[in-house]
CSV table of C-alpha atoms in Angstrom, one decimal:
chain,number,residue,atom,x,y,z
A,288,MET,CA,95.4,-39.6,-100.7
A,289,PHE,CA,96.0,-39.0,-97.1
A,290,GLU,CA,93.7,-36.7,-95.2
A,291,ILE,CA,94.7,-35.8,-91.5
A,292,LEU,CA,91.9,-36.2,-89.0
A,293,PRO,CA,91.5,-34.7,-85.0
A,294,SER,CA,93.8,-36.7,-82.9
A,295,GLN,CA,92.5,-38.1,-79.5
A,296,ASP,CA,96.2,-37.5,-78.8
A,297,PRO,CA,98.7,-34.5,-78.7
A,298,ASN,CA,101.7,-37.1,-79.8
A,299,THR,CA,100.1,-38.8,-82.6
A,300,VAL,CA,99.6,-38.0,-86.3
A,301,ALA,CA,95.9,-39.5,-87.4
A,302,LEU,CA,95.5,-40.3,-91.1
A,303,GLU,CA,92.9,-41.8,-92.9
A,304,VAL,CA,94.4,-42.6,-96.1
A,305,HIS,CA,91.9,-42.9,-99.1
A,306,GLY,CA,93.8,-44.9,-102.2
A,307,LYS,CA,97.1,-44.4,-103.3
A,308,ALA,CA,99.5,-41.9,-101.9
A,309,ARG,CA,101.0,-39.1,-103.8
A,310,GLU,CA,103.7,-36.5,-103.4
A,311,GLU,CA,101.5,-33.6,-102.3
A,312,ASP,CA,100.2,-36.0,-99.8
A,313,ALA,CA,103.6,-36.4,-98.5
A,314,ASN,CA,104.5,-32.5,-98.6
A,315,LYS,CA,101.1,-32.1,-96.4
A,316,LEU,CA,102.3,-34.5,-94.0
A,317,GLU,CA,105.5,-33.4,-93.8
A,318,GLN,CA,104.5,-29.7,-93.4
A,319,TYR,CA,102.2,-30.8,-90.3
A,320,VAL,CA,105.1,-33.1,-88.6
A,321,GLU,CA,107.6,-30.0,-89.0
A,322,ALA,CA,104.6,-27.7,-87.6
A,323,ASN,CA,103.6,-29.7,-84.4
A,324,PHE,CA,106.4,-32.1,-83.8
A,325,GLY,CA,109.7,-30.3,-85.4
A,326,ASN,CA,112.7,-32.2,-86.0
A,327,ASP,CA,113.5,-33.8,-83.0
A,328,GLU,CA,110.3,-34.8,-81.2
A,329,ASP,CA,108.8,-38.3,-81.2
A,330,PHE,CA,105.3,-38.9,-82.5
A,331,ASN,CA,103.1,-41.8,-83.4
A,332,VAL,CA,101.2,-42.3,-86.5
A,333,MET,CA,97.4,-43.6,-86.5
A,334,ALA,CA,96.9,-44.6,-90.1
A,335,ILE,CA,93.2,-45.3,-91.0
A,336,PHE,CA,92.8,-47.4,-94.3
A,337,ASP,CA,89.7,-46.9,-96.2
A,338,GLU,CA,89.2,-48.0,-99.9
A,339,LEU,CA,92.3,-49.2,-100.7
A,340,ASP,CA,93.2,-49.1,-103.9
A,341,GLY,CA,96.4,-51.2,-104.0
A,342,THR,CA,97.7,-49.1,-101.0
A,343,THR,CA,100.2,-51.2,-99.1
A,344,PHE,CA,102.5,-50.0,-96.4
A,345,LYS,CA,105.2,-50.0,-98.6
A,346,GLY,CA,103.5,-47.8,-101.0
A,347,LEU,CA,102.4,-45.4,-97.7
A,348,VAL,CA,106.0,-45.0,-96.4
A,349,GLU,CA,107.2,-44.2,-100.1
A,350,GLY,CA,104.4,-41.9,-100.3
A,351,MET,CA,105.5,-39.9,-97.2
A,352,LYS,CA,109.1,-39.8,-98.3
A,353,PHE,CA,109.6,-39.1,-94.6
A,354,ASP,CA,113.5,-39.0,-95.0
A,355,THR,CA,115.9,-40.8,-92.4
A,356,LYS,CA,115.5,-37.8,-89.4
A,357,ARG,CA,111.8,-38.6,-89.4
A,358,TRP,CA,112.5,-42.4,-88.8
A,359,ASP,CA,114.1,-41.7,-85.7
A,360,GLN,CA,111.2,-39.7,-84.5
A,361,PHE,CA,108.4,-42.0,-84.9
A,362,ASN,CA,107.1,-44.2,-82.0
A,363,LYS,CA,104.3,-46.5,-82.3
A,364,PHE,CA,102.6,-46.9,-85.7
A,365,ALA,CA,98.9,-48.1,-85.4
A,366,VAL,CA,97.0,-49.7,-88.6
A,367,VAL,CA,93.7,-49.5,-88.6
A,368,SER,CA,92.6,-51.6,-91.8
A,369,GLU,CA,89.8,-54.3,-93.0
A,370,LYS,CA,92.4,-56.3,-95.5
A,371,SER,CA,94.5,-59.1,-94.3
A,372,SER,CA,97.6,-58.1,-96.6
A,373,ILE,CA,98.4,-54.4,-94.7
A,374,GLU,CA,98.6,-56.4,-91.3
A,375,LYS,CA,101.6,-58.3,-93.2
A,376,PHE,CA,102.9,-55.0,-94.4
A,377,THR,CA,102.2,-53.7,-90.7
A,378,LYS,CA,104.3,-56.1,-88.9
A,379,LEU,CA,107.5,-54.8,-91.1
A,380,GLY,CA,107.3,-52.0,-89.2
A,381,ASP,CA,108.9,-54.1,-86.2
A,382,HIS,CA,111.9,-54.4,-88.2
A,383,LEU,CA,112.9,-50.5,-87.9
A,384,PRO,CA,114.7,-49.4,-85.1
A,385,GLY,CA,112.3,-47.5,-82.2
A,386,ILE,CA,108.9,-48.1,-83.9
A,387,THR,CA,106.4,-50.4,-82.8
A,388,SER,CA,103.6,-51.4,-85.2
A,389,LYS,CA,100.5,-53.0,-84.7
A,390,HIS,CA,97.5,-53.9,-87.0
A,391,PHE,CA,94.0,-53.4,-85.6
A,392,ASP,CA,91.0,-54.9,-87.6
A,393,LYS,CA,88.4,-51.9,-88.7
A,394,ASN,CA,85.9,-52.3,-85.8
A,395,GLU,CA,88.9,-51.9,-83.5
A,396,GLU,CA,89.6,-48.7,-84.0
A,397,GLU,CA,89.0,-47.5,-80.3
A,398,LYS,CA,91.5,-50.4,-79.0
A,399,ALA,CA,93.9,-49.1,-81.1
A,400,TRP,CA,93.7,-45.6,-79.8
A,401,LYS,CA,94.1,-47.2,-76.6
A,402,TRP,CA,97.0,-48.9,-77.8
A,403,ILE,CA,98.6,-46.1,-79.3
A,404,LYS,CA,98.1,-44.1,-75.8
A,405,HIS,CA,99.9,-46.1,-73.6
C-alpha cells in the first residue's frame, strides 16, 4: 500500500510503501502526479519502504502502472529501506533512460532528501 506523504521538495513525490502495492494505490498515485505535474513536467520520487511483506522494486513499478509517458517525466528515484534486496533493485533504475536512482539505509532519510533536492 502507498501513502503519499508531505514532500520536502515541490518537485518530489514522497511515498511510504507498506506491504504490497495494489491497483488502487497506482490509481491514487497517477491522479496525484497528473494533478501536480501534468503530462510533461519532470518529477522525483522518494520511496520509503516500511514493513516490506515481499514488495520489490519490480512490484513497486508494476503497482504504479505508469505508462511510458510517465517514465519520461522521472528524474531521480530515492529509495529508503532496511532491506539489501531493495538496494539491488534500486540499481535497476539506473538502466532506465533519464532516471538516476539511489538507495539509502533507513537511518539516512535526511541524506536522501539532500541528494534528491540537488
